[in-house]
CSV table of C-alpha atoms in Angstrom, one decimal:
chain,number,residue,atom,x,y,z
A,9,UNK,CA,112.0,-73.9,66.0
A,10,UNK,CA,111.7,-74.2,62.2
A,11,UNK,CA,109.1,-71.4,61.6
A,12,UNK,CA,108.9,-67.7,62.1
A,13,UNK,CA,105.9,-65.3,61.8
A,14,UNK,CA,106.5,-61.6,61.6
A,15,UNK,CA,104.3,-58.5,61.3
A,16,UNK,CA,106.1,-55.4,60.2
A,17,UNK,CA,105.1,-51.7,60.0
A,18,UNK,CA,107.2,-49.0,58.4
A,19,UNK,CA,106.9,-45.4,57.4
A,20,UNK,CA,109.3,-43.4,55.3
A,21,UNK,CA,109.4,-40.0,53.5
A,22,UNK,CA,111.2,-38.4,50.6
A,23,UNK,CA,111.6,-34.6,50.6
A,24,UNK,CA,111.2,-32.8,47.3
A,25,UNK,CA,114.2,-32.0,45.2
A,26,UNK,CA,115.1,-28.5,43.9
A,27,UNK,CA,113.7,-29.5,40.5
A,28,UNK,CA,110.3,-30.5,42.0
A,29,UNK,CA,110.1,-27.1,43.8
A,30,UNK,CA,110.4,-25.4,40.4
A,31,UNK,CA,107.1,-23.9,39.2
A,32,UNK,CA,105.1,-24.5,42.4
A,33,UNK,CA,102.5,-21.9,43.2
A,34,UNK,CA,103.4,-21.5,46.9
A,35,UNK,CA,107.1,-22.5,46.8
A,36,UNK,CA,106.2,-25.2,49.3
A,37,UNK,CA,105.7,-29.0,48.9
A,38,UNK,CA,104.9,-31.6,51.5
A,39,UNK,CA,107.3,-34.5,51.5
A,40,UNK,CA,106.2,-37.7,49.8
A,41,UNK,CA,105.4,-40.5,52.3
A,42,UNK,CA,105.3,-44.2,52.2
A,43,UNK,CA,103.5,-46.4,54.8
A,44,UNK,CA,103.7,-50.2,54.8
A,45,UNK,CA,102.2,-53.2,56.6
A,46,UNK,CA,103.7,-56.6,55.9
A,47,UNK,CA,102.9,-60.1,57.2
A,48,UNK,CA,105.7,-62.6,56.7
A,49,UNK,CA,105.9,-66.3,57.3
A,50,UNK,CA,109.1,-68.5,57.0
A,51,UNK,CA,109.4,-72.3,57.3
A,52,UNK,CA,112.5,-74.5,57.1
A,53,UNK,CA,112.5,-78.3,56.3
A,54,UNK,CA,115.6,-80.6,56.7
A,55,UNK,CA,115.5,-83.2,53.9
A,56,UNK,CA,118.2,-85.6,54.8
A,57,UNK,CA,121.7,-84.8,56.1
A,58,UNK,CA,122.8,-82.4,53.4
A,59,UNK,CA,119.6,-80.9,52.0
A,60,UNK,CA,117.6,-78.0,53.5
A,61,UNK,CA,114.5,-76.4,52.0
A,62,UNK,CA,113.1,-73.1,53.2
A,63,UNK,CA,110.2,-71.0,52.0
A,64,UNK,CA,109.3,-67.4,52.9
A,65,UNK,CA,106.0,-65.8,52.0
A,66,UNK,CA,104.9,-62.2,52.5
A,67,UNK,CA,101.8,-60.2,51.9
A,68,UNK,CA,101.9,-56.4,52.1
A,69,UNK,CA,100.1,-53.2,51.6
A,70,UNK,CA,101.8,-49.9,50.8
A,71,UNK,CA,100.3,-46.4,50.6
A,72,UNK,CA,102.3,-43.6,48.9
A,73,UNK,CA,100.8,-40.2,49.7
A,74,UNK,CA,101.6,-36.6,48.5
A,75,UNK,CA,102.6,-37.9,45.1
A,76,UNK,CA,104.2,-35.4,42.7
A,77,UNK,CA,103.4,-35.0,39.0
A,78,UNK,CA,104.5,-32.4,36.4
A,79,UNK,CA,101.7,-30.6,34.5
A,80,UNK,CA,101.9,-28.1,31.8
A,81,UNK,CA,100.5,-24.6,32.5
A,82,UNK,CA,100.2,-22.4,29.4
A,83,UNK,CA,99.6,-19.2,31.4
A,84,UNK,CA,102.8,-19.9,33.5
A,85,UNK,CA,104.8,-20.5,30.3
A,86,UNK,CA,103.6,-17.2,28.8
A,87,UNK,CA,105.0,-15.2,31.8
A,88,UNK,CA,108.2,-17.1,32.4
A,89,UNK,CA,111.7,-17.1,31.0
A,90,UNK,CA,112.8,-20.2,32.9
A,91,UNK,CA,114.3,-23.2,31.1
A,92,UNK,CA,111.4,-25.2,32.7
A,93,UNK,CA,108.8,-22.7,31.5
A,94,UNK,CA,105.3,-24.0,31.6
A,95,UNK,CA,105.9,-27.0,33.7
A,96,UNK,CA,104.9,-27.0,37.4
A,97,UNK,CA,104.8,-29.6,40.2
A,98,UNK,CA,101.4,-30.5,41.7
A,99,UNK,CA,100.6,-32.9,44.5
A,100,UNK,CA,98.2,-35.5,43.0
A,101,UNK,CA,97.0,-37.6,45.9
A,102,UNK,CA,97.6,-41.2,47.1
A,103,UNK,CA,98.6,-44.4,45.4
A,104,UNK,CA,98.1,-47.8,47.0
A,105,UNK,CA,99.8,-51.1,46.2
A,106,UNK,CA,98.9,-54.6,47.6
A,107,UNK,CA,101.4,-57.3,46.9
A,108,UNK,CA,102.5,-60.9,47.5
A,109,UNK,CA,106.0,-62.3,47.4
A,110,UNK,CA,107.4,-65.9,47.8
A,111,UNK,CA,110.9,-67.1,48.0
A,112,UNK,CA,111.8,-70.8,47.8
A,113,UNK,CA,115.4,-71.7,48.7
A,114,UNK,CA,117.2,-75.1,48.4
A,115,UNK,CA,120.6,-75.8,49.8
A,116,UNK,CA,122.7,-79.0,49.1
A,117,UNK,CA,126.2,-79.1,50.5
A,118,UNK,CA,128.1,-76.4,48.6
A,119,UNK,CA,125.3,-75.6,46.1
A,120,UNK,CA,122.4,-73.3,46.9
A,121,UNK,CA,119.6,-72.0,44.7
A,122,UNK,CA,116.4,-70.0,45.0
A,123,UNK,CA,113.3,-69.1,43.1
A,124,UNK,CA,111.4,-65.9,43.9
A,125,UNK,CA,108.1,-64.5,42.6
A,126,UNK,CA,106.4,-61.2,43.1
A,127,UNK,CA,102.9,-60.0,42.2
A,128,UNK,CA,101.5,-56.6,42.9
A,129,UNK,CA,98.0,-55.0,42.5
A,130,UNK,CA,98.3,-51.2,42.4
A,131,UNK,CA,95.7,-48.5,42.1
A,132,UNK,CA,95.0,-47.9,38.4
A,133,UNK,CA,95.4,-44.6,36.6
A,134,UNK,CA,93.2,-43.7,33.7
A,135,UNK,CA,95.1,-42.2,30.8
A,136,UNK,CA,93.1,-41.2,27.7
A,137,UNK,CA,90.4,-43.8,28.6
A,138,UNK,CA,92.9,-46.6,29.3
A,139,UNK,CA,93.4,-48.0,32.8
A,140,UNK,CA,97.1,-48.8,33.6
A,141,UNK,CA,99.2,-49.8,36.6
A,142,UNK,CA,101.2,-46.6,36.4
A,143,UNK,CA,105.0,-47.2,36.5
A,144,UNK,CA,105.0,-50.7,38.0
A,145,UNK,CA,105.7,-54.2,36.6
A,146,UNK,CA,102.8,-56.4,37.8
A,147,UNK,CA,105.0,-59.5,38.2
A,148,UNK,CA,108.7,-60.3,38.7
A,149,UNK,CA,110.5,-63.7,38.7
A,150,UNK,CA,114.0,-64.1,40.2
A,151,UNK,CA,116.2,-67.2,39.9
A,152,UNK,CA,119.5,-67.5,41.6
A,153,UNK,CA,122.2,-70.1,42.0
A,154,UNK,CA,125.4,-70.0,44.1
A,155,UNK,CA,128.3,-72.5,44.5
A,156,UNK,CA,131.1,-72.6,47.0
A,157,UNK,CA,134.1,-73.8,45.0
A,158,UNK,CA,136.6,-73.4,47.8
A,159,UNK,CA,136.5,-72.1,51.3
A,160,UNK,CA,137.6,-68.7,49.9
A,161,UNK,CA,135.9,-68.8,46.5
A,162,UNK,CA,132.2,-68.7,45.6
A,163,UNK,CA,130.3,-67.6,42.5
A,164,UNK,CA,126.6,-66.7,42.0
A,165,UNK,CA,124.4,-66.2,39.0
A,166,UNK,CA,121.1,-64.3,39.1
A,167,UNK,CA,118.3,-64.0,36.5
A,168,UNK,CA,115.6,-61.4,36.9
A,169,UNK,CA,112.5,-61.2,34.6
A,170,UNK,CA,110.0,-58.3,34.8
A,171,UNK,CA,106.7,-58.0,33.1
A,172,UNK,CA,105.9,-55.0,31.0
A,173,UNK,CA,105.6,-51.5,32.5
A,174,UNK,CA,103.1,-48.9,31.4
A,175,UNK,CA,103.7,-45.3,32.5
A,176,UNK,CA,101.8,-42.0,32.1
A,177,UNK,CA,104.2,-39.5,30.6
A,178,UNK,CA,103.7,-35.9,29.5
A,179,UNK,CA,103.7,-35.0,25.9
A,180,UNK,CA,106.5,-32.4,25.3
A,181,UNK,CA,104.2,-30.0,23.6
A,182,UNK,CA,102.1,-29.7,26.8
A,183,UNK,CA,98.9,-30.8,25.2
A,184,UNK,CA,98.3,-33.7,27.6
A,185,UNK,CA,99.7,-37.1,28.6
A,186,UNK,CA,100.1,-40.5,26.9
A,187,UNK,CA,101.0,-44.0,27.8
A,188,UNK,CA,104.6,-45.2,27.4
A,189,UNK,CA,105.0,-49.0,27.4
A,190,UNK,CA,108.2,-50.7,28.2
A,191,UNK,CA,108.3,-54.3,27.0
A,192,UNK,CA,109.1,-57.2,29.4
A,193,UNK,CA,112.8,-57.6,30.0
A,194,UNK,CA,115.3,-60.0,31.5
A,195,UNK,CA,118.6,-59.3,33.2
A,196,UNK,CA,121.4,-61.7,34.1
A,197,UNK,CA,124.0,-60.8,36.8
A,198,UNK,CA,127.1,-62.6,38.0
A,199,UNK,CA,128.9,-62.2,41.3
A,200,UNK,CA,132.2,-63.7,42.6
A,201,UNK,CA,133.8,-63.4,46.0
A,202,UNK,CA,137.4,-64.3,46.7
A,203,UNK,CA,138.9,-64.4,50.2
A,204,UNK,CA,142.4,-63.0,50.0
A,205,UNK,CA,143.6,-63.8,53.5
A,206,UNK,CA,142.2,-64.6,56.9
A,207,UNK,CA,144.1,-63.8,60.0
A,208,UNK,CA,143.0,-63.8,63.6
A,209,UNK,CA,141.8,-60.3,63.6
A,210,UNK,CA,141.7,-59.4,59.9
A,211,UNK,CA,140.0,-60.6,56.8
A,212,UNK,CA,139.9,-59.3,53.2
A,213,UNK,CA,137.6,-60.2,50.4
A,214,UNK,CA,137.6,-59.2,46.7
A,215,UNK,CA,134.2,-59.1,45.1
A,216,UNK,CA,133.5,-59.0,41.4
A,217,UNK,CA,130.0,-57.9,40.2
A,218,UNK,CA,129.0,-58.1,36.5
A,219,UNK,CA,125.6,-56.5,36.0
A,220,UNK,CA,123.4,-57.3,33.0
A,221,UNK,CA,126.2,-59.5,31.4
A,222,UNK,CA,124.3,-60.0,28.1
A,223,UNK,CA,123.6,-56.3,27.5
């Protein structure tokens, strides 16, 4: 009664936008697809009358196929008057990510908190002889705390920290690509919910969300 084991499969797609159609040779692009398998395990422990501890762990594998990328074509640029002259969309294959996530949650009376961790291992991309995890932070840590002040008032604080991100980007002169590095960053968010009234068949809540309160 205190545990759950789940196996999940999902498949999704994203159709190309009008900007991605621009410059294609055949004016046709297959939709990007994402396929995912996930194994998830949750366990709850009651520690005394008012304390509950729960942990959820998940391992997953995702495959993104029909990825798009923009490449510079000098011949196309020479014969085009378009604002996007020289840049065309190509389908560049598959991209696989294997990951692990864990969420530890503790509840004590009106106070609850959680600590989350995520680690991913993606396919690497070679850019100018350098292997990078293209466009993804390898780790993320999330810390959250919530307190129920009154039956109609609660507040929450969330802290997210991402590791650095390295992305392959085009050089604007069309001579190739380079690695753009985004340094690790932290974001702090604040939420508050206020129950205005509660009738037999009607309830209203005002929610206040402050995103990235220190920047």
